[in-house]
Each structure stands twice: as structure tokens, then as C-alpha cells.
CSV table of C-alpha atoms in Angstrom, one decimal:
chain,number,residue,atom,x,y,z
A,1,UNK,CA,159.7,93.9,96.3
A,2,UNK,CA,157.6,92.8,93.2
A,3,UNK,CA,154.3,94.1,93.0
A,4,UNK,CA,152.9,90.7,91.7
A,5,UNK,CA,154.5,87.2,93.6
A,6,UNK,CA,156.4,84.3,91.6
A,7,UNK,CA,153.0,82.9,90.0
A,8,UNK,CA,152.7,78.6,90.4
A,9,UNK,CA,153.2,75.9,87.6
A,10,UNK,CA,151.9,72.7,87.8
A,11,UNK,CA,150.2,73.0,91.0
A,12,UNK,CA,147.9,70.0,91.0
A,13,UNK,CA,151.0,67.7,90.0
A,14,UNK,CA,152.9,69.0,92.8
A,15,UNK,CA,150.1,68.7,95.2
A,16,UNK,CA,149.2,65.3,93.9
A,17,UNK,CA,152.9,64.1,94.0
A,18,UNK,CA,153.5,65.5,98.0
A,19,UNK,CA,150.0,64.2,98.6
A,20,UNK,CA,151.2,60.3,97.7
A,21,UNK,CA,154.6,60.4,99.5
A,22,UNK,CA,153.2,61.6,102.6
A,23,UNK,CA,150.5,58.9,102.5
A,24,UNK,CA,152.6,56.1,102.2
A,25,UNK,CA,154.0,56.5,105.3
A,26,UNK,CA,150.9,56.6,107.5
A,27,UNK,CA,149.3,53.6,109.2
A,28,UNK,CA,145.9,53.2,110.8
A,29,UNK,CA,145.1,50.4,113.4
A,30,UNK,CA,144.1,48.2,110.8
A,31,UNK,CA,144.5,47.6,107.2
A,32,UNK,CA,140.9,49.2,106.5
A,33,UNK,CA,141.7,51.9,108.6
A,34,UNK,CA,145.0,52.8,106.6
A,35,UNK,CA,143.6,52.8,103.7
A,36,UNK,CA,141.1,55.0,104.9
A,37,UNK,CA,143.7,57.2,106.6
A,38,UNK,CA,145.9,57.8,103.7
A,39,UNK,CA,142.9,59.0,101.4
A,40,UNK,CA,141.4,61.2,103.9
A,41,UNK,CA,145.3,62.5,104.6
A,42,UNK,CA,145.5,63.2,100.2
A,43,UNK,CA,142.4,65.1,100.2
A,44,UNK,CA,143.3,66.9,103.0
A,45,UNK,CA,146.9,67.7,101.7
A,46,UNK,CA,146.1,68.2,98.3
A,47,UNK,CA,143.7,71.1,99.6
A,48,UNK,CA,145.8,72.6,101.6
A,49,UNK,CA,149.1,73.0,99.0
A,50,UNK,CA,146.7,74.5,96.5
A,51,UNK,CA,144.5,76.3,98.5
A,52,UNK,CA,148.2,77.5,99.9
A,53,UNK,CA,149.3,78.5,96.6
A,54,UNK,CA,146.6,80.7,95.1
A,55,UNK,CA,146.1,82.5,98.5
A,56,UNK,CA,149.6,82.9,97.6
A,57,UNK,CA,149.3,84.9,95.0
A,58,UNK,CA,146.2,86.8,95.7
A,59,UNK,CA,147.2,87.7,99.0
A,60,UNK,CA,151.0,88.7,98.3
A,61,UNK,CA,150.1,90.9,95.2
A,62,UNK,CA,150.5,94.7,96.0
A,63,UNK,CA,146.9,96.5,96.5
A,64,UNK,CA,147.6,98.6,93.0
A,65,UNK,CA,145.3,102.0,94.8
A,66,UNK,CA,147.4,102.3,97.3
A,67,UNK,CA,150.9,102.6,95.5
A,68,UNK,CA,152.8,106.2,95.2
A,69,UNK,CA,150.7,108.1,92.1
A,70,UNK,CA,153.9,107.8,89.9
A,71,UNK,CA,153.4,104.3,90.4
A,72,UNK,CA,150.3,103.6,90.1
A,73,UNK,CA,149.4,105.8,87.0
A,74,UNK,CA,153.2,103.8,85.8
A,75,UNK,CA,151.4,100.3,86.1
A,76,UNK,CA,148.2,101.2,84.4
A,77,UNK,CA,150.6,102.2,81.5
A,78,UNK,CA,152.2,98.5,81.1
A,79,UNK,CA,149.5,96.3,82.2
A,80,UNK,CA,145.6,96.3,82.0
A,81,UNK,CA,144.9,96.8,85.8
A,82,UNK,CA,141.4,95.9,85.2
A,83,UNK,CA,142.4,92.6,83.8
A,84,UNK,CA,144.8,91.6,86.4
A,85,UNK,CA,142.2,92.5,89.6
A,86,UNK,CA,140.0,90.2,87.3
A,87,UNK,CA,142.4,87.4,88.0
A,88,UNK,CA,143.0,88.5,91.0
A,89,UNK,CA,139.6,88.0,92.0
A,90,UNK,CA,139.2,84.0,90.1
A,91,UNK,CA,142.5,82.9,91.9
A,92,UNK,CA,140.6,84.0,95.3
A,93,UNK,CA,137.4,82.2,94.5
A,94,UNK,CA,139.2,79.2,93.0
A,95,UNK,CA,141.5,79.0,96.6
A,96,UNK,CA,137.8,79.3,98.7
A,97,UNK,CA,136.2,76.8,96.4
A,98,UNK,CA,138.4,74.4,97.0
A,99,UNK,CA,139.3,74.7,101.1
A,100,UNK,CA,135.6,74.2,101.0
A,101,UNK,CA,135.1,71.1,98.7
A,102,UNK,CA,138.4,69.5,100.9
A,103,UNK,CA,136.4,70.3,104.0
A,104,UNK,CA,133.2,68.7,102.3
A,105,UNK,CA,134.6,65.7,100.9
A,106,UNK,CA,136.1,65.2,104.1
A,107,UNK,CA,133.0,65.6,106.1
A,108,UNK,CA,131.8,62.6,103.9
A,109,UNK,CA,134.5,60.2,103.8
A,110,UNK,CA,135.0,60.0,107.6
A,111,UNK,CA,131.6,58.5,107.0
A,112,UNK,CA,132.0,56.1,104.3
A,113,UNK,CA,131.9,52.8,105.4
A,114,UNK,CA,133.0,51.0,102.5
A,115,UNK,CA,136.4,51.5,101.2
A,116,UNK,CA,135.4,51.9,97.9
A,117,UNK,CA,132.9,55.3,98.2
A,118,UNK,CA,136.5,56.5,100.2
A,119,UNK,CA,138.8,56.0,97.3
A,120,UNK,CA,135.8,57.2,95.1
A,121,UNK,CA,135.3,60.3,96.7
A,122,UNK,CA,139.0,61.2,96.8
A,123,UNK,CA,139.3,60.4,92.8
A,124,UNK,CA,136.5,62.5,92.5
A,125,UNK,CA,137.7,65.3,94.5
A,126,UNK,CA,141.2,65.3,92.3
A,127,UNK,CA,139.1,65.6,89.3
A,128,UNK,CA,137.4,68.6,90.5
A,129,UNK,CA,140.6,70.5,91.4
A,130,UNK,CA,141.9,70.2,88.4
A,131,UNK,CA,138.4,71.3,86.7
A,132,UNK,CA,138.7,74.7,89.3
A,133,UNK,CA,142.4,75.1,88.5
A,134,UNK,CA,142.0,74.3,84.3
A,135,UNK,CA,139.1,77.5,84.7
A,136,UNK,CA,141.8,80.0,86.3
A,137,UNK,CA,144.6,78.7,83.9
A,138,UNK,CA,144.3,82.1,82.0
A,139,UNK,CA,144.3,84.2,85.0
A,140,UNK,CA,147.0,82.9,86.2
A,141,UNK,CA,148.6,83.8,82.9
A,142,UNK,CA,147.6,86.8,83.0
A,143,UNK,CA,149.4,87.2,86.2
A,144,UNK,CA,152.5,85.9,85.4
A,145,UNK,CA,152.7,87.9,82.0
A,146,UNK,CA,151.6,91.0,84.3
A,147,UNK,CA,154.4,90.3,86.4
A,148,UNK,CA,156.9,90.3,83.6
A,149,UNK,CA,156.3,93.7,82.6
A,150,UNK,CA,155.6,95.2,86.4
A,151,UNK,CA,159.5,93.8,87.3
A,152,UNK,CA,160.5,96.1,84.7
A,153,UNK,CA,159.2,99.2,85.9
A,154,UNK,CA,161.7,101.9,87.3
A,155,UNK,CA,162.4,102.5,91.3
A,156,UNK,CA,162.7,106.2,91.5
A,157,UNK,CA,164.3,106.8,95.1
A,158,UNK,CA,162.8,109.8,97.4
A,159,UNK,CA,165.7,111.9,96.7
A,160,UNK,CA,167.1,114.7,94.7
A,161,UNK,CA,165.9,114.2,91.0
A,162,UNK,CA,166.4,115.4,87.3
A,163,UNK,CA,164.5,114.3,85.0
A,164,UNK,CA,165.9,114.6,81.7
A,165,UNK,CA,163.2,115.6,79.0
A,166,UNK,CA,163.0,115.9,75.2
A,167,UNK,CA,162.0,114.7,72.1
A,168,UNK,CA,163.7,111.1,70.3
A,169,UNK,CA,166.8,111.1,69.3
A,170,UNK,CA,167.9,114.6,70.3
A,171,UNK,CA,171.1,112.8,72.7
A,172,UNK,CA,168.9,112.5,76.3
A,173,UNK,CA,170.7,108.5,76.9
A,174,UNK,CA,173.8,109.9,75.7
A,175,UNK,CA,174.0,112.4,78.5
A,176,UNK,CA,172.8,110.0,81.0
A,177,UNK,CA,175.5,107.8,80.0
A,178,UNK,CA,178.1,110.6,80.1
A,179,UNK,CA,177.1,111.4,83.3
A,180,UNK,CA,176.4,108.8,85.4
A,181,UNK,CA,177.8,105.7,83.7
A,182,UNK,CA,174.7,103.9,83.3
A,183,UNK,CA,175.4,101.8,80.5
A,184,UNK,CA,172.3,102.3,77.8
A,185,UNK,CA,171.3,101.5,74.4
A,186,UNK,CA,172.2,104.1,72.4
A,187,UNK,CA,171.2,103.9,68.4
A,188,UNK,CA,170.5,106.8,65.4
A,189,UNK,CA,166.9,106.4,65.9
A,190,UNK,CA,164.0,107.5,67.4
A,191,UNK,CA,162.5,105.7,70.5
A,192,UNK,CA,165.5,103.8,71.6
A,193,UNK,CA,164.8,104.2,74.9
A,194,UNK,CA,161.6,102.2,75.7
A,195,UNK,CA,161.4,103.0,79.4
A,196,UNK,CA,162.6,104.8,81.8
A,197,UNK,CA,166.4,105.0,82.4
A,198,UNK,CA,167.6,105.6,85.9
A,199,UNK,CA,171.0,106.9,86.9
A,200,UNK,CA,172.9,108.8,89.8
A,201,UNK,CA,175.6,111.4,89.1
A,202,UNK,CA,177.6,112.5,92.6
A,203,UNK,CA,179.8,114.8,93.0
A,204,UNK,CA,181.9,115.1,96.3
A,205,UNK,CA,179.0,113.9,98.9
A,206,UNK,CA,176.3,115.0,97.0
A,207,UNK,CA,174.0,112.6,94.4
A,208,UNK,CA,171.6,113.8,92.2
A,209,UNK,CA,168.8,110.9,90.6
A,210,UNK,CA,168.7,111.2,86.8
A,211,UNK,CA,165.5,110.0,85.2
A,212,UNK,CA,166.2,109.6,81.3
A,213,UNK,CA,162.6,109.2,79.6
A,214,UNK,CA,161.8,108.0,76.9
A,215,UNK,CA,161.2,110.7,73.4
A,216,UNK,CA,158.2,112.3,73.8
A,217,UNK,CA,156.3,113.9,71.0
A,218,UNK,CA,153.9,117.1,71.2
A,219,UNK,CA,150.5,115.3,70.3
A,220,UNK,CA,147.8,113.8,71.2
A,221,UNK,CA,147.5,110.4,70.5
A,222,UNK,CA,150.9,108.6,72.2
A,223,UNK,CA,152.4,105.1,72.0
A,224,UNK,CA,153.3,103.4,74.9
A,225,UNK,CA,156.8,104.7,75.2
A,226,UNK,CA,155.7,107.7,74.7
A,227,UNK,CA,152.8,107.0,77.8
A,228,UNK,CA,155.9,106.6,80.0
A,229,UNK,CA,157.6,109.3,79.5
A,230,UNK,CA,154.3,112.0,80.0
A,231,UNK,CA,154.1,110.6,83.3
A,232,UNK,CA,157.6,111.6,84.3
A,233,UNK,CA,156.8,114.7,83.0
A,234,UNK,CA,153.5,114.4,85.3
A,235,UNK,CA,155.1,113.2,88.2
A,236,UNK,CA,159.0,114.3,88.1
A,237,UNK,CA,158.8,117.4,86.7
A,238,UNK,CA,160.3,119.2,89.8
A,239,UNK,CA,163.6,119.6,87.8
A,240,UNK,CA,164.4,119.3,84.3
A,241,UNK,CA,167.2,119.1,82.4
A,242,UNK,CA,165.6,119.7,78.8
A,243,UNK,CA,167.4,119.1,75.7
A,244,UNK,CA,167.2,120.6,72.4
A,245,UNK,CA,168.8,119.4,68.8
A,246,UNK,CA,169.3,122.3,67.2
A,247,UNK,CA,171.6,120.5,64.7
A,248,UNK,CA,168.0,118.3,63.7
A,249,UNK,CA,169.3,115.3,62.8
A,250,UNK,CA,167.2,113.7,65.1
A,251,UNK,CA,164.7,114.3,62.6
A,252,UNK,CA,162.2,117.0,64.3
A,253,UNK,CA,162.6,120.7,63.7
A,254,UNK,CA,163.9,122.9,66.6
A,255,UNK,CA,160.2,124.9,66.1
A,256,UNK,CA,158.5,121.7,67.1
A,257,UNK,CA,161.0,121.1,70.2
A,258,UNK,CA,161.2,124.8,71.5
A,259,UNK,CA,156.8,124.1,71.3
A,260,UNK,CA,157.2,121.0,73.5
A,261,UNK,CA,160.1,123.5,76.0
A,262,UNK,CA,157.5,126.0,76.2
A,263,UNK,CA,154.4,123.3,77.2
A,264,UNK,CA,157.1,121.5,80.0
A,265,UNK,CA,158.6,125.0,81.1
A,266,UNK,CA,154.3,125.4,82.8
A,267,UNK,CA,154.7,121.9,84.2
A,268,UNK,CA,158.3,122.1,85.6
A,269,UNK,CA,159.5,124.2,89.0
A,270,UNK,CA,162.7,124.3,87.7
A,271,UNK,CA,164.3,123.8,84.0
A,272,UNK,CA,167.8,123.8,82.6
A,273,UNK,CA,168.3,123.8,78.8
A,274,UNK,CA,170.8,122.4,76.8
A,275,UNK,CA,171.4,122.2,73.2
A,276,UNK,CA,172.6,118.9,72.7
A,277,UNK,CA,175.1,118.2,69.2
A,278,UNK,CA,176.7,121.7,68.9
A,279,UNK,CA,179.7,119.9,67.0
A,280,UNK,CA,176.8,119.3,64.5
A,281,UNK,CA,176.2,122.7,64.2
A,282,UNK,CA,173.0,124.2,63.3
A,283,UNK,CA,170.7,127.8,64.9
A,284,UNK,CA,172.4,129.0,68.6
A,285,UNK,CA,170.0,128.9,71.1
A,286,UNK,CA,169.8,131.3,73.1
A,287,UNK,CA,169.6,130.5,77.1
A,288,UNK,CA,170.6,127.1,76.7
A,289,UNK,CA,173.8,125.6,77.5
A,290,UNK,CA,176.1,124.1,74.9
A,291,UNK,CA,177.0,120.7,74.9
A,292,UNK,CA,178.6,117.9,73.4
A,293,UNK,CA,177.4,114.5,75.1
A,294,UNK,CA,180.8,112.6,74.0
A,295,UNK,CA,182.9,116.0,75.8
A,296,UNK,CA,184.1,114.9,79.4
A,297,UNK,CA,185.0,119.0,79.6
A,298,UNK,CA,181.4,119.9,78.7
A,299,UNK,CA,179.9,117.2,80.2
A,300,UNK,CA,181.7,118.3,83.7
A,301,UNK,CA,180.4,121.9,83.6
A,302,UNK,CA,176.9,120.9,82.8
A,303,UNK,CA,177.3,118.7,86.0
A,304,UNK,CA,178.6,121.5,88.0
A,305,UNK,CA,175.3,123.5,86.8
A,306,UNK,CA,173.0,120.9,87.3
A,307,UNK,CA,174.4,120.6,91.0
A,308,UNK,CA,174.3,124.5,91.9
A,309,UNK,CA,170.7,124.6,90.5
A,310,UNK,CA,168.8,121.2,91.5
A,311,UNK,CA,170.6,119.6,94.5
A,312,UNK,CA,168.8,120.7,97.6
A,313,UNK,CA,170.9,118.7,101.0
């Protein structure tokens, strides 16, 4: 389910458009009373299809506080929650302002005597609609561009889960893609993987969740990629599959990566190691499982480890 609704285009021309077919077929007890009929009827339609709309949106988008932590903390990574309760809040007011000037104008026109003030005081209405709904224009953008990037963010399932941790470059999509099939970008440079990769490895009745995050440096100051991937380490760090380059061609020393091992080996229950391009050669690692992400052989026995070490039935 998306965490923000399909957001509305055109809403006043669809309202206005509705709002003249269904008045044409009405008819009063006399020609005044027709006339007066059908405006009272495009007021009161034209309220309620955009009233309809933004209630819509304010009332079907997720309450962001009381989303799982992973997802929550997630959102706040790709969108400015602050921004989008902002708009939140002018798509409610703009939905109550105008159910209350359609009930007003109403009030009023059942009034009117003279044809004119009727078909006056609908005009006017109109005008005002579109003056409420030209003031929430940019909300609503900021909705829709909100839910652009929110439909992107990963599903983990409440199952078992590796999350697969290390810095750029060092072969972590590579060994998803071995694994699970997931088919990923894979490219000789750092921060390929911009979010959060999620793919399932099974063997015989057992499935294991992989979690492929995104390269992770050890500092302070992190991009938004790099945002991403902390949180998994926050949030998913029950098991890790870690992996090193001792070969460096992903372009950081193995010092710096055994640094960032040692900082996610305090966070993690549970953590495999694998040194990652061994056909590459480069310092043996000791503890770590040697790997080849293109070998199907040692691909298979990292599985069968991975299996005897995270799956819990």
C-alpha cells in the first residue's frame, strides 16, 4: 500500500466539467425554478468532488509516527517529513474551506430571488475554488513528488534476514545477484547501488531475506545513499554477511574496511565475513570466507554457511 495516495490533477476542471453534465439534465417546475435548480445542483457538486478529492489525499496518506522504526527513520531519509505534514495540513484546510463556502453560498442562493444574484453567486463561488485550490498547488506538488520517492522505498518482510554490509564497490550486488537472482546494476564504481536491494535465496524449504545496502563509508558527514545504508545497519543488523576487498580495487584500503568490520561487529548479533575478489588477489584475511562472486562453487558454500548460521525456522 503506498504511504502517500495517487495525488489529483486538474481538479477544478473535472469538477466543473461533472458539475455541467449533471445539470443539464435537471428540471424544476418552472423555467425559473430550473435555472435556479441547476446552479444550486453545480455549487453543490462542484464542492463535493473537490472537497472529495483533497480529503482524499489527507485522509488516505499513512500517519508517518506510527510506521515500523525502519520505516519511519527510511522516509525521513528521502523526503522532508516536515514539508509533507505541511501540505498535509493546507490540503485539509483547503477541503474544510471549501465544504464550508459550498454550504454558505448555498444558504444564500436558496434565497436569491432574482436569477441573476443565483448565477452570480455560483460564478463567484467557482472563482474562489480555484483561488483556494491555485494556494495549495505547491503542496500538492509536494505530495506528489513525495510520493515518487516513498514508492521507491524497500519492503523488508518479517522474516529471516541478512543484510549484506560493506563499503562501495567491494562486490556486495554481485553477491546478491549470485545468490538470489535479483537482477541489479552492477558497474566498476562506487555507489552504484543507490538504495536498498532486496532479494531471497532458498534452499530446500527454507528462505533467507537478503538486504544489499548501499556502500557505506566510515565518517561522519554521509550522502544520501550512504543515509540508507546506516539505517540497515541501525535497524537490520541482526545478521550480517560483511564483505571485504582485500584485492582494493574498489578503491579503499582493507585498513579502512577492517575499521568499518570492527564498528558493525558492536552493532550486529551475528556476522559472517567474506573476502570478496580472491581471483584478484591481494593480503588473506584471516576468518573470512573466500569468495569469488562470479563462482557458482563458491557461491554455493557461502549459501550453505549463511543457512547453518542465520536461518532460524
Amino acid at each position: 500500500m503506498a504511504l502517500i495516495p495517487p495525488i489529483p490533477h486538474d481538479i477544478f476542471k473535472t469538477a466543473l466539467r461533472r458539475s455541467q453534465k449533471g445539470a443539464k439534465i435537471l428540471t424544476g417546475k418552472s423555467k425559473q425554478g430550473t435555472i435556479k435548480l441547476r446552479e444550486l445542483y453545480r455549487v453543490e457538486l462542484i464542492g463535493n468532488i473537490v472537497t472529495g478529492k483533497l480529503d482524499a489525499v489527507h485522509q488516505n496518506t499513512a500517519d508517518f509516527n506510527a510506521l515500523p522504526p525502519f520505516q519511519q527513520d527510511m522516509a525521513g531519509v528521502l523526503v522532508d517529513l516536515g514539508e509533507v505534514k505541511r501540505a498535509l495540513h493546507s490540503v485539509k484546510w483547503a477541503a474544510k474551506k471549501i465544504h464550508q463556502m459550498s454550504n454558505t453560498f448555498r444558504s444564500r442562493m436558496r434565497h436569491y430571488k432574482e436569477l441573476t444574484k443565483t448565477t452570480d453567486a455560483r460564478k463567484k463561488f467557482e472563482a474562489r475554488v480555484q483561488s483556494i485550490l491555485k494556494k495549495v498547488e505547491k503542496d500538492l506538488d509536494v505530495l506528489q513528488d513525495a510520493r515518487k520517492k516513498l514508492a521507491a522505498m524497500p519492503r523488508v518482510k518479517d522474516m529471516a534476514t541478512v543484510l549484506i554490509a560493506g563499503y562501495p564497490n567491494v562486490g556486495k550486488s554481485s553477491l546478491l545477484k549470485t545468490m538470489s537472482g535479483h537482477k541489479v546494476d552492477i558497474q566498476p564504481y562506487p555507489f552504484t547501488t543507490k538504495k536498498l536491494l532486496i532479494g531471497y535465496t532458498n534452499m530446500g524449504f527454507k528462505r533467507l531475506q537478503l538486504v544489499d545496502s548501499p556502500g557505506i563509508l566510515d565518517r561522519e558527514q554521509m550522502n544520501p545513499v550512504e543515509k540508507q545504508a546506516s539505517l540497515a545497519l541501525k535497524h537490520l543488523s541482526g545478521n550480517v554477511l560483511f564483505v571485504l576487498d582485500p584485492s582494493e580495487t574498489c578503491g579503499y584500503s582493507l585498513k579502512d574496511q577492517k575499521k568499518f568490520l570492527a564498528k558493525v561487529r558492536k552493532q550486529a548479533d551475528n556476522v559472517l565475513v567474506v573476502a570478496n575478489k580472491v581471483d584478484l588477489g591481494g593480503e588473506k584475511v584471516r576468518g573470512a570466507i573466500q569468495v569469488n562472486a562470479n563462482s557458482e562453487q563458491d557461491v554455493k558454500e557461502l549459501k550453505e554457511k549463511l543457512f547453518k548460521l542465520f536461518y532460524k525456522p
